[in-house]
Amino acid sequence: MTESSPTSAGTAGSAAVSAPDGGPGARRGPVVLALMLAMGLAALDGTIVSTAVPQIVGDLGGLSVFSWLFSGYLLAVTVTLPVYGKLSDTFGRKPVLIAGTVLFLVGSLLCAAAWNMASLIAFRVVQGLGGGALQGTVQTIAADLYPLKERPKIQAKLSSVWATASIAGPALGGLLAGYADWRWIFLINLPVGLLALWLVGRHLVEPARTAPRERVRIDWAGALAIFATGAVLITALVQGGVAWPWLSAPSLGLLGGAAALTALTVVIERRAAEPIIPGWVWRRRTIAAVNLSLGALGLLMVAPTVFLPTYAQSVLGLGPIAAGFVLSSWTLSWPISAALSNRVYTRIGFRLTAVLGISLALVLLLAFPFLPFPGEPWQPALLMLLLGAALGLFQLPLIVGVQSTVPYGERGTTTASVLFCRQVGQSIGAALFGAIANGVLAARLGAGTDLDTLAPALAATDGIRRAVDAAVDYVYVGAAGAAALALLALLTLAPRRFPVLEEAAGDGRSGQEAGAR
């Protein structure tokens, strides 16, 4: 069962394009290195900054609002992903990647020069505006460079960048903050980014683009509406239950405003000649199913990344570094599993491979509450190792598969929509699971108790340790629910075989539908 194949012409009014040379040659190696460096900038950002927070707050103050160092960056990345995806399809990948990298580096330089917490948060938003281009465009160029059978290789390399960043970032951030100055965690981006820019400018050759039959119109109204909707929604999710109660006027007002802006965005996008988020992203079953599935992935990823370090320190009694290694075990198995996933999906198809991966993840997430109290560190580490392998088998076939169902001129928009849904899922997950964890703690330890108030004394008493253990157990059950939603989306919406488009020999260009996988 397949969906109707998308046309190879791209959207109306866009320049006609063909794919860049993806065959073996002198250019591809340096371009891959540039992509890994650019992705490394985005991957290192969160982990390297988090370890320097004490030094930053000690120097600039602003303890009550420092969380916006991360929330502001996340907001800017999330809301710009669809915009950059559309721009890369319209004007080409290279100018978008160069512009995004330059903006990220300007933001980094400004962050290093920040004079108070407010200015640093503002400059982090500038960084995030560039970071959206890094994440989305790098993934799109990777798909352009390699034909379908080789895409797991480049995706595994990009996954390994995230794995390396999760381990090296905290150590590097701690060293720079402790022995140099916290401003160096931003300045270190400059040589890496400049090298990436030089490699992209010199070696990435895009296809010749024929002039469009009519002037390209940019949907600025849609871009602004998407930005406003994302800003209001993510502010509500990040600040709700933290800066104000969930049922307070600020939360209800922001959520209501987000709903109204969503409706307005739909109206604007339906009327736009070249919408930022075109309707076909949701009308095509394959893309819609992958968007929903990876949105659920973003949701479930919050459980280990946010709450497992707290569990390891409070329940298992580990130090921060050892707790980080418990979490990092899944970053070791994820890229390996992703790299080997093509051996599976070439035999049983993209959908069934993803179903297998998320089913295993569901079982592993449900197994977490059955770990003994207090247990040994190797037990959650083993679960995380297996979970990373399961999610590598789930995520990469869906990304490679959905990129292979659209022509070159639609690949940037499609990739950005997938990443956008995953980012929104993470924002929702942080708010939802934070509320679950704090609710369990309040029920067991008394009203007004949450993870923030317990932070100075996480392992002080057996009662606190058991309460944290129960809270994290509930969070993992919630993550299992997110895995079940992803499984349901695949089983009910995704076609049994993805309609893969034919690729021109030696490149990643998509043409007519060649078959299903």
Short mmCIF file of C-alpha atoms in Angstrom, two decimals:
data_model
loop_
_atom_site.label_atom_id
_atom_site.label_comp_id
_atom_site.label_asym_id
_atom_site.label_seq_id
_atom_site.Cartn_x
_atom_site.Cartn_y
_atom_site.Cartn_z
CA MET A 1 0.00 0.00 0.00
CA THR A 2 1.56 3.27 -1.10
CA GLU A 3 0.62 6.87 -1.23
CA SER A 4 0.58 8.83 -4.45
CA SER A 5 4.08 9.94 -5.28
CA PRO A 6 4.97 13.59 -5.03
CA THR A 7 5.75 15.37 -8.21
CA SER A 8 9.34 15.99 -9.13
CA ALA A 9 8.76 19.55 -10.17
CA GLY A 10 8.76 21.08 -6.70
CA THR A 11 6.43 23.78 -5.56
CA ALA A 12 5.00 26.44 -7.81
CA GLY A 13 7.15 29.47 -8.33
CA SER A 14 10.37 27.87 -7.01
CA ALA A 15 13.48 27.67 -9.09
CA ALA A 16 13.93 24.40 -10.87
CA VAL A 17 16.79 22.49 -9.32
CA SER A 18 18.77 19.32 -9.65
CA ALA A 19 20.81 17.70 -6.95
CA PRO A 20 24.45 18.47 -6.33
CA ASP A 21 27.12 16.06 -7.35
CA GLY A 22 26.96 13.33 -4.80
CA GLY A 23 29.25 10.87 -6.52
CA PRO A 24 32.66 9.99 -5.24
CA GLY A 25 35.05 12.80 -5.78
CA ALA A 26 37.32 15.31 -4.19
CA ARG A 27 34.53 17.54 -2.91
CA ARG A 28 32.47 15.16 -0.82
CA GLY A 29 35.06 14.43 1.89
CA PRO A 30 35.70 18.09 2.78
CA VAL A 31 31.97 18.83 2.63
CA VAL A 32 31.22 15.98 5.04
CA LEU A 33 33.88 17.34 7.39
CA ALA A 34 32.25 20.77 7.15
CA LEU A 35 28.84 19.26 7.95
CA MET A 36 30.25 17.48 10.98
CA LEU A 37 31.91 20.66 12.22
CA ALA A 38 28.70 22.66 11.71
CA MET A 39 26.66 19.99 13.49
CA GLY A 40 29.27 19.94 16.23
CA LEU A 41 28.62 23.63 16.91
CA ALA A 42 24.94 22.88 17.53
CA ALA A 43 25.60 19.63 19.42
CA LEU A 44 28.16 21.11 21.81
CA ASP A 45 26.08 24.17 22.58
CA GLY A 46 23.81 22.82 25.30
CA THR A 47 26.27 20.49 27.02
CA ILE A 48 29.18 22.91 27.15
CA VAL A 49 27.09 25.84 28.44
CA SER A 50 25.31 23.85 31.16
CA THR A 51 28.51 23.11 33.09
CA ALA A 52 29.51 26.78 33.17
CA VAL A 53 26.22 28.07 34.63
CA PRO A 54 27.61 28.54 38.18
CA GLN A 55 30.49 30.67 36.90
CA ILE A 56 28.19 32.65 34.58
CA VAL A 57 25.69 33.38 37.36
CA GLY A 58 28.51 34.27 39.76
CA ASP A 59 29.87 36.80 37.28
CA LEU A 60 26.69 38.25 35.76
CA GLY A 61 24.02 37.50 38.36
CA GLY A 62 20.50 36.67 37.18
CA LEU A 63 20.01 33.38 39.01
CA SER A 64 16.21 33.63 38.73
CA VAL A 65 16.25 33.80 34.91
CA PHE A 66 19.33 31.78 33.94
CA SER A 67 17.14 28.94 32.57
CA TRP A 68 16.41 31.23 29.62
CA LEU A 69 20.00 30.71 28.50
CA PHE A 70 18.70 27.35 27.28
CA SER A 71 15.04 28.14 26.71
CA GLY A 72 15.78 31.19 24.57
CA TYR A 73 18.18 29.23 22.39
CA LEU A 74 15.73 26.33 22.07
CA LEU A 75 12.92 28.71 21.15
CA ALA A 76 14.94 30.36 18.37
CA VAL A 77 16.09 27.03 16.92
CA THR A 78 12.61 25.52 16.95
CA VAL A 79 10.68 28.34 15.33
CA THR A 80 13.27 28.96 12.59
CA LEU A 81 13.58 25.35 11.41
CA PRO A 82 10.59 25.48 9.00
CA VAL A 83 11.71 28.87 7.69
CA TYR A 84 15.21 27.67 6.87
CA GLY A 85 13.83 24.49 5.33
CA LYS A 86 11.71 26.46 2.90
CA LEU A 87 14.51 28.91 2.14
CA SER A 88 16.93 26.07 1.35
CA ASP A 89 14.46 24.61 -1.15
CA THR A 90 13.93 28.04 -2.72
CA PHE A 91 17.42 29.55 -2.80
CA GLY A 92 19.69 26.54 -2.27
CA ARG A 93 21.34 24.87 0.71
CA LYS A 94 24.71 26.60 0.51
CA PRO A 95 23.63 30.22 1.08
CA VAL A 96 21.31 29.17 3.91
CA LEU A 97 24.03 27.15 5.66
CA ILE A 98 26.58 29.95 5.25
CA ALA A 99 24.15 32.59 6.53
CA GLY A 100 23.13 30.42 9.50
CA THR A 101 26.73 29.66 10.44
CA VAL A 102 27.70 33.34 10.26
CA LEU A 103 24.70 34.26 12.43
CA PHE A 104 25.62 31.56 14.96
CA LEU A 105 29.21 32.83 15.13
CA VAL A 106 28.08 36.45 15.52
CA GLY A 107 25.83 35.31 18.36
CA SER A 108 28.76 33.43 19.94
CA LEU A 109 30.97 36.52 19.77
CA LEU A 110 28.23 38.66 21.29
CA CYS A 111 27.68 36.09 24.08
CA ALA A 112 31.36 36.28 24.96
CA ALA A 113 31.01 40.06 25.27
CA ALA A 114 27.80 39.98 27.37
CA TRP A 115 27.77 42.41 30.31
CA ASN A 116 24.76 41.07 32.23
CA MET A 117 22.34 38.13 32.17
CA ALA A 118 19.74 39.96 30.06
CA SER A 119 22.26 40.69 27.31
CA LEU A 120 23.58 37.11 27.42
CA ILE A 121 20.05 35.69 27.03
CA ALA A 122 19.39 38.05 24.09
CA PHE A 123 22.61 36.99 22.39
CA ARG A 124 21.78 33.32 23.00
CA VAL A 125 18.61 33.93 21.00
CA VAL A 126 20.79 35.29 18.18
CA GLN A 127 22.85 32.10 18.40
CA GLY A 128 19.65 30.05 18.18
CA LEU A 129 18.52 31.91 15.07
CA GLY A 130 21.66 30.59 13.40
CA GLY A 131 21.41 27.19 15.09
CA GLY A 132 18.13 26.46 13.31
CA ALA A 133 19.93 26.69 9.97
CA LEU A 134 22.75 24.45 11.20
CA GLN A 135 20.48 21.61 12.32
CA GLY A 136 18.06 21.53 9.42
CA THR A 137 20.33 22.38 6.49
CA VAL A 138 23.11 20.01 7.52
CA GLN A 139 20.66 17.09 7.54
CA THR A 140 19.31 18.11 4.13
CA ILE A 141 22.74 18.45 2.51
CA ALA A 142 23.69 15.05 3.93
CA ALA A 143 20.71 13.53 2.11
CA ASP A 144 21.64 15.40 -1.08
CA LEU A 145 25.22 14.14 -1.08
CA TYR A 146 24.53 10.44 -0.71
CA PRO A 147 22.21 8.07 -2.58
CA LEU A 148 19.70 6.09 -0.55
CA LYS A 149 21.87 3.04 0.08
CA GLU A 150 24.73 5.17 1.46
CA ARG A 151 22.75 7.63 3.60
CA PRO A 152 23.07 5.62 6.84
CA LYS A 153 26.83 6.21 6.69
CA ILE A 154 26.60 9.99 6.77
CA GLN A 155 23.70 9.93 9.24
CA ALA A 156 25.74 7.70 11.54
CA LYS A 157 28.63 10.16 11.33
CA LEU A 158 26.32 13.01 12.28
CA SER A 159 24.91 10.91 15.14
CA SER A 160 28.44 10.26 16.35
CA VAL A 161 28.95 14.03 16.56
CA TRP A 162 26.07 14.26 19.03
CA ALA A 163 27.45 11.28 20.96
CA THR A 164 30.90 12.86 21.20
CA ALA A 165 29.40 16.20 22.24
CA SER A 166 27.39 14.62 25.05
CA ILE A 167 30.59 13.20 26.55
CA ALA A 168 33.15 15.88 25.68
CA GLY A 169 30.90 18.93 26.15
CA PRO A 170 30.56 18.86 29.95
CA ALA A 171 34.27 18.14 30.42
CA LEU A 172 35.33 20.89 28.03
CA GLY A 173 32.89 23.38 29.53
CA GLY A 174 34.11 22.59 33.03
CA LEU A 175 37.74 23.00 32.05
CA LEU A 176 37.18 26.32 30.29
CA ALA A 177 35.01 27.72 33.07
CA GLY A 178 37.30 26.48 35.83
CA TYR A 179 40.74 27.21 34.42
CA ALA A 180 40.18 29.97 31.89
CA ASP A 181 36.98 32.04 31.74
CA TRP A 182 33.38 31.10 30.93
CA ARG A 183 33.49 33.43 27.91
CA TRP A 184 35.77 30.95 26.17
CA ILE A 185 32.93 28.44 25.88
CA PHE A 186 31.51 30.81 23.24
CA LEU A 187 34.79 31.97 21.71
CA ILE A 188 35.82 28.37 21.00
CA ASN A 189 33.01 28.26 18.41
CA LEU A 190 34.81 30.80 16.21
CA PRO A 191 37.72 28.71 14.83
CA VAL A 192 35.47 25.66 14.38
CA GLY A 193 32.80 27.66 12.59
CA LEU A 194 35.26 29.56 10.41
CA LEU A 195 36.83 26.28 9.25
CA ALA A 196 33.38 24.92 8.42
CA LEU A 197 32.57 28.09 6.47
CA TRP A 198 35.81 27.84 4.49
CA LEU A 199 35.19 24.19 3.60
CA VAL A 200 31.59 24.85 2.57
CA GLY A 201 32.50 27.90 0.51
CA ARG A 202 35.34 26.14 -1.27
CA HIS A 203 34.02 22.61 -1.76
CA LEU A 204 30.20 22.54 -1.73
CA VAL A 205 29.08 22.92 -5.35
CA GLU A 206 25.35 23.22 -5.79
CA PRO A 207 23.50 22.44 -9.01
CA ALA A 208 22.88 24.97 -11.70
CA ARG A 209 19.50 26.56 -11.07
CA THR A 210 17.28 27.63 -13.93
CA ALA A 211 15.53 30.96 -13.51
CA PRO A 212 11.97 30.64 -12.18
CA ARG A 213 9.15 31.52 -14.55
CA GLU A 214 7.85 34.06 -12.07
CA ARG A 215 9.40 36.03 -9.26
CA VAL A 216 9.95 34.00 -6.11
CA ARG A 217 7.72 35.24 -3.31
CA ILE A 218 8.80 34.69 0.26
CA ASP A 219 6.03 34.03 2.76
CA TRP A 220 7.20 36.57 5.33
CA ALA A 221 3.75 36.73 6.95
CA GLY A 222 3.79 32.97 7.44
CA ALA A 223 7.33 33.07 8.82
CA LEU A 224 6.35 35.76 11.32
CA ALA A 225 3.20 33.86 12.31
CA ILE A 226 5.16 30.64 12.87
CA PHE A 227 7.75 32.50 14.91
CA ALA A 228 5.09 34.17 17.07
CA THR A 229 3.18 30.90 17.57
CA GLY A 230 6.30 29.00 18.56
CA ALA A 231 7.51 31.77 20.85
CA VAL A 232 4.24 31.95 22.77
CA LEU A 233 3.79 28.16 22.99
CA ILE A 234 7.33 27.38 24.10
CA THR A 235 7.26 30.25 26.62
CA ALA A 236 4.08 28.75 28.09
CA LEU A 237 5.63 25.27 28.25
CA VAL A 238 8.97 26.39 29.65
CA GLN A 239 7.67 28.81 32.28
CA GLY A 240 4.46 27.00 33.25
CA GLY A 241 4.81 25.33 36.63
CA VAL A 242 8.11 27.18 37.17
CA ALA A 243 7.58 30.93 37.02
CA TRP A 244 3.84 30.59 37.67
CA PRO A 245 1.31 27.76 38.33
CA TRP A 246 -0.14 25.87 35.37
CA LEU A 247 -3.68 27.02 36.09
CA SER A 248 -2.72 30.66 36.61
CA ALA A 249 -3.69 33.54 34.36
CA PRO A 250 -0.25 33.78 32.67
CA SER A 251 -0.24 30.08 31.69
CA LEU A 252 -3.84 30.05 30.50
CA GLY A 253 -3.34 33.32 28.65
CA LEU A 254 -0.22 32.09 26.86
CA LEU A 255 -1.76 28.74 25.94
CA GLY A 256 -4.88 30.48 24.67
CA GLY A 257 -2.75 32.91 22.70
CA ALA A 258 -0.79 30.01 21.20
CA ALA A 259 -4.04 28.35 20.10
CA ALA A 260 -5.26 31.58 18.48
CA LEU A 261 -1.93 32.13 16.74
CA THR A 262 -1.96 28.54 15.49
CA ALA A 263 -5.34 29.13 13.86
CA LEU A 264 -4.07 32.38 12.35
CA THR A 265 -0.96 30.61 11.01
CA VAL A 266 -3.11 27.96 9.31
CA VAL A 267 -5.18 30.67 7.62
CA ILE A 268 -2.08 32.56 6.45
CA GLU A 269 -0.37 29.42 5.15
CA ARG A 270 -3.46 28.29 3.23
CA ARG A 271 -3.58 31.62 1.40
CA ALA A 272 0.15 31.96 0.74
CA ALA A 273 1.47 31.25 -2.75
CA GLU A 274 4.68 29.75 -1.31
CA PRO A 275 3.85 28.76 2.29
CA ILE A 276 6.64 28.12 4.78
CA ILE A 277 4.83 24.97 5.94
CA PRO A 278 2.94 23.78 2.86
CA GLY A 279 -0.19 21.69 3.28
CA TRP A 280 1.33 18.66 1.57
CA VAL A 281 3.58 18.13 4.60
CA TRP A 282 0.49 16.91 6.45
CA ARG A 283 -1.59 15.60 3.54
CA ARG A 284 0.97 13.00 2.51
CA ARG A 285 0.56 10.03 4.82
CA THR A 286 4.24 9.11 4.94
CA ILE A 287 5.43 12.58 5.98
CA ALA A 288 2.58 13.07 8.45
CA ALA A 289 3.28 9.71 10.11
CA VAL A 290 7.02 10.44 10.39
CA ASN A 291 6.35 13.93 11.78
CA LEU A 292 4.06 12.57 14.49
CA SER A 293 6.39 9.66 15.28
CA LEU A 294 9.46 11.85 15.68
CA GLY A 295 7.44 14.37 17.67
CA ALA A 296 6.74 11.51 20.07
CA LEU A 297 10.47 10.66 20.00
CA GLY A 298 11.28 14.20 21.14
CA LEU A 299 8.76 13.74 23.93
CA LEU A 300 10.22 10.48 25.24
CA MET A 301 13.84 11.64 24.95
CA VAL A 302 13.23 14.12 27.76
CA ALA A 303 12.86 11.31 30.32
CA PRO A 304 16.47 10.09 30.22
CA THR A 305 18.22 13.32 29.24
CA VAL A 306 16.61 15.47 31.95
CA PHE A 307 15.72 13.07 34.76
CA LEU A 308 18.24 10.22 34.61
CA PRO A 309 21.17 12.34 35.90
CA THR A 310 19.01 13.37 38.90
CA TYR A 311 18.13 9.72 39.49
CA ALA A 312 21.78 8.66 39.26
CA GLN A 313 22.91 11.30 41.76
CA SER A 314 20.07 11.08 44.27
CA VAL A 315 19.04 7.42 44.19
CA LEU A 316 22.34 5.77 43.21
CA GLY A 317 24.52 8.28 45.08
CA LEU A 318 26.83 8.98 42.13
CA GLY A 319 28.74 12.17 41.50
CA PRO A 320 27.92 14.44 38.54
CA ILE A 321 30.60 12.97 36.28
CA ALA A 322 29.63 9.34 36.97
CA ALA A 323 25.96 10.24 36.52
CA GLY A 324 26.82 11.72 33.14
CA PHE A 325 28.45 8.45 32.08
CA VAL A 326 25.28 6.51 32.99
CA LEU A 327 23.35 8.77 30.62
CA SER A 328 26.01 8.78 27.91
CA SER A 329 25.77 5.01 27.44
CA TRP A 330 22.88 5.46 25.02
CA THR A 331 24.89 7.87 22.89
CA LEU A 332 27.37 5.06 22.27
CA SER A 333 24.87 2.53 20.94
CA TRP A 334 22.60 4.97 19.06
CA PRO A 335 25.01 5.83 16.16
CA ILE A 336 26.18 2.23 15.85
CA SER A 337 22.61 0.98 15.60
CA ALA A 338 21.77 3.76 13.14
CA ALA A 339 24.75 2.87 10.94
CA LEU A 340 23.68 -0.78 10.82
CA SER A 341 19.97 -0.07 10.33
CA ASN A 342 20.28 -0.17 6.54
CA ARG A 343 20.98 -3.90 6.81
CA VAL A 344 17.52 -4.20 8.33
CA TYR A 345 15.38 -1.77 6.35
CA THR A 346 16.74 -2.94 2.99
CA ARG A 347 15.24 -6.33 3.87
CA ILE A 348 12.04 -5.53 5.73
CA GLY A 349 11.37 -1.88 4.81
CA PHE A 350 11.52 1.49 6.58
CA ARG A 351 8.18 1.19 8.40
CA LEU A 352 8.70 -2.27 9.83
CA THR A 353 12.24 -1.43 10.94
CA ALA A 354 10.98 1.66 12.76
CA VAL A 355 8.14 -0.36 14.31
CA LEU A 356 10.68 -2.90 15.57
CA GLY A 357 12.87 -0.16 17.06
CA ILE A 358 10.10 1.73 18.86
CA SER A 359 8.56 -1.52 20.13
CA LEU A 360 11.87 -2.44 21.75
CA ALA A 361 12.12 1.09 23.18
CA LEU A 362 8.62 0.76 24.64
CA VAL A 363 9.57 -2.45 26.45
CA LEU A 364 12.83 -0.94 27.78
CA LEU A 365 11.11 2.20 29.06
CA LEU A 366 8.50 0.09 30.87
CA ALA A 367 11.33 -1.98 32.40
CA PHE A 368 12.86 1.04 34.16
CA PRO A 369 10.32 1.15 37.06
CA PHE A 370 11.20 -2.49 37.82
CA LEU A 371 14.83 -1.67 38.63
CA PRO A 372 15.60 -2.45 42.28
CA PHE A 373 15.96 0.31 44.85
CA PRO A 374 18.59 1.65 45.16
CA GLY A 375 20.19 -0.68 42.62
CA GLU A 376 23.57 -0.61 40.91
CA PRO A 377 24.76 1.93 38.31
CA TRP A 378 25.25 -0.74 35.65
CA GLN A 379 21.52 -1.52 35.63
CA PRO A 380 20.21 1.81 34.30
CA ALA A 381 23.35 2.12 32.16
CA LEU A 382 22.54 -1.21 30.48
CA LEU A 383 18.95 -0.15 29.90
CA MET A 384 20.17 3.10 28.33
CA LEU A 385 22.64 1.22 26.14
CA LEU A 386 19.82 -0.96 24.82
CA LEU A 387 17.48 2.03 24.51
CA GLY A 388 20.00 3.87 22.35
CA ALA A 389 20.25 0.84 20.06
CA ALA A 390 16.45 0.66 19.79
CA LEU A 391 16.06 4.37 19.01
CA GLY A 392 18.84 4.27 16.41
CA LEU A 393 16.84 1.54 14.70
CA PHE A 394 13.73 3.73 14.94
CA GLN A 395 14.84 7.26 14.05
CA LEU A 396 17.28 6.90 11.18
CA PRO A 397 15.10 4.68 8.92
CA LEU A 398 12.30 7.23 9.28
CA ILE A 399 14.52 10.21 8.40
CA VAL A 400 16.21 8.43 5.49
CA GLY A 401 12.89 6.99 4.37
CA VAL A 402 10.93 10.24 4.36
CA GLN A 403 13.77 12.11 2.61
CA SER A 404 13.67 9.45 -0.10
CA THR A 405 9.96 9.97 -0.81
CA VAL A 406 10.30 13.59 -1.93
CA PRO A 407 12.13 15.26 -4.81
CA TYR A 408 15.19 17.44 -4.29
CA GLY A 409 13.19 20.66 -4.35
CA GLU A 410 11.03 19.53 -1.40
CA ARG A 411 13.66 17.82 0.71
CA GLY A 412 14.62 20.86 2.79
CA THR A 413 11.02 21.57 3.77
CA THR A 414 10.39 17.91 4.59
CA THR A 415 13.54 17.53 6.70
CA ALA A 416 12.81 20.76 8.56
CA SER A 417 9.24 19.67 9.34
CA VAL A 418 10.53 16.44 10.87
CA LEU A 419 13.11 18.22 13.03
CA PHE A 420 10.57 20.90 13.97
CA CYS A 421 8.14 18.27 15.26
CA ARG A 422 10.90 16.59 17.27
CA GLN A 423 11.90 19.93 18.85
CA VAL A 424 8.29 20.75 19.74
CA GLY A 425 7.97 17.27 21.23
CA GLN A 426 10.98 17.95 23.45
CA SER A 427 9.49 21.22 24.66
CA ILE A 428 6.18 19.57 25.47
CA GLY A 429 7.98 16.67 27.14
CA ALA A 430 10.02 18.95 29.39
CA ALA A 431 6.83 20.65 30.63
CA LEU A 432 4.74 17.48 30.88
CA PHE A 433 7.29 15.27 32.61
CA GLY A 434 8.39 18.10 34.88
CA ALA A 435 4.79 18.43 36.03
CA ILE A 436 4.54 14.65 36.55
CA ALA A 437 7.76 14.46 38.57
CA ASN A 438 6.90 17.46 40.73
CA GLY A 439 3.39 16.12 41.30
CA VAL A 440 4.74 12.80 42.59
CA LEU A 441 7.24 14.56 44.84
CA ALA A 442 4.56 16.88 46.23
CA ALA A 443 2.28 13.91 46.94
CA ARG A 444 5.02 12.04 48.81
CA LEU A 445 6.90 14.86 50.52
CA GLY A 446 4.30 17.58 50.91
CA ALA A 447 2.87 20.44 48.87
CA GLY A 448 5.35 22.88 47.40
CA THR A 449 8.06 20.24 46.98
CA ASP A 450 9.72 19.87 43.58
CA LEU A 451 13.07 18.90 42.10
CA ASP A 452 14.38 22.45 42.34
CA THR A 453 13.69 22.77 46.06
CA LEU A 454 15.19 19.34 46.69
CA ALA A 455 18.34 19.96 44.66
CA PRO A 456 20.61 20.93 47.57
CA ALA A 457 19.73 17.79 49.51
CA LEU A 458 18.82 15.13 46.96
CA ALA A 459 20.45 12.27 48.84
CA ALA A 460 19.89 13.57 52.36
CA THR A 461 17.36 10.99 53.56
CA ASP A 462 16.02 7.64 52.50
CA GLY A 463 12.55 9.17 52.16
CA ILE A 464 13.75 11.75 49.66
CA ARG A 465 15.64 9.13 47.68
CA ARG A 466 12.55 6.92 47.46
CA ALA A 467 10.41 9.87 46.42
CA VAL A 468 12.81 10.80 43.62
CA ASP A 469 12.94 7.13 42.57
CA ALA A 470 9.13 7.04 42.34
CA ALA A 471 8.99 10.35 40.45
CA VAL A 472 11.48 9.19 37.81
CA ASP A 473 9.63 5.86 37.51
CA TYR A 474 6.45 7.75 36.64
CA VAL A 475 8.35 9.85 34.13
CA TYR A 476 9.62 6.73 32.39
CA VAL A 477 6.09 5.32 32.27
CA GLY A 478 5.06 8.58 30.61
CA ALA A 479 7.93 8.18 28.14
CA ALA A 480 6.65 4.68 27.39
CA GLY A 481 3.29 6.28 26.62
CA ALA A 482 5.04 8.55 24.11
CA ALA A 483 6.67 5.48 22.52
CA ALA A 484 3.21 3.91 22.26
CA LEU A 485 1.95 7.04 20.47
CA ALA A 486 4.82 6.79 17.98
CA LEU A 487 4.02 3.13 17.40
CA LEU A 488 0.34 3.94 16.89
CA ALA A 489 1.18 6.66 14.35
CA LEU A 490 3.31 4.25 12.34
CA LEU A 491 0.76 1.45 12.40
CA THR A 492 -2.26 3.59 11.52
CA LEU A 493 -0.87 6.35 9.26
CA ALA A 494 2.33 5.18 7.60
CA PRO A 495 1.97 3.11 4.41
CA ARG A 496 3.30 -0.42 4.65
CA ARG A 497 6.01 0.45 2.13
CA PHE A 498 7.43 3.96 1.72
CA PRO A 499 7.11 5.21 -1.91
CA VAL A 500 10.81 5.72 -2.72
CA LEU A 501 11.63 7.97 -5.67
CA GLU A 502 14.16 7.06 -8.32
CA GLU A 503 17.60 8.66 -7.95
CA ALA A 504 19.85 9.72 -10.78
CA ALA A 505 23.03 7.71 -10.91
CA GLY A 506 25.78 9.15 -8.75
CA ASP A 507 23.71 11.68 -6.87
CA GLY A 508 20.84 12.05 -4.50
CA ARG A 509 18.38 13.50 -7.00
CA SER A 510 14.84 12.20 -6.75
CA GLY A 511 12.75 11.81 -9.84
CA GLN A 512 9.85 9.48 -10.57
CA GLU A 513 8.64 6.91 -8.06
CA ALA A 514 10.89 3.90 -8.41
CA GLY A 515 9.31 1.53 -5.95
CA ALA A 516 8.43 1.09 -2.34
CA ARG A 517 10.46 0.10 0.68
#
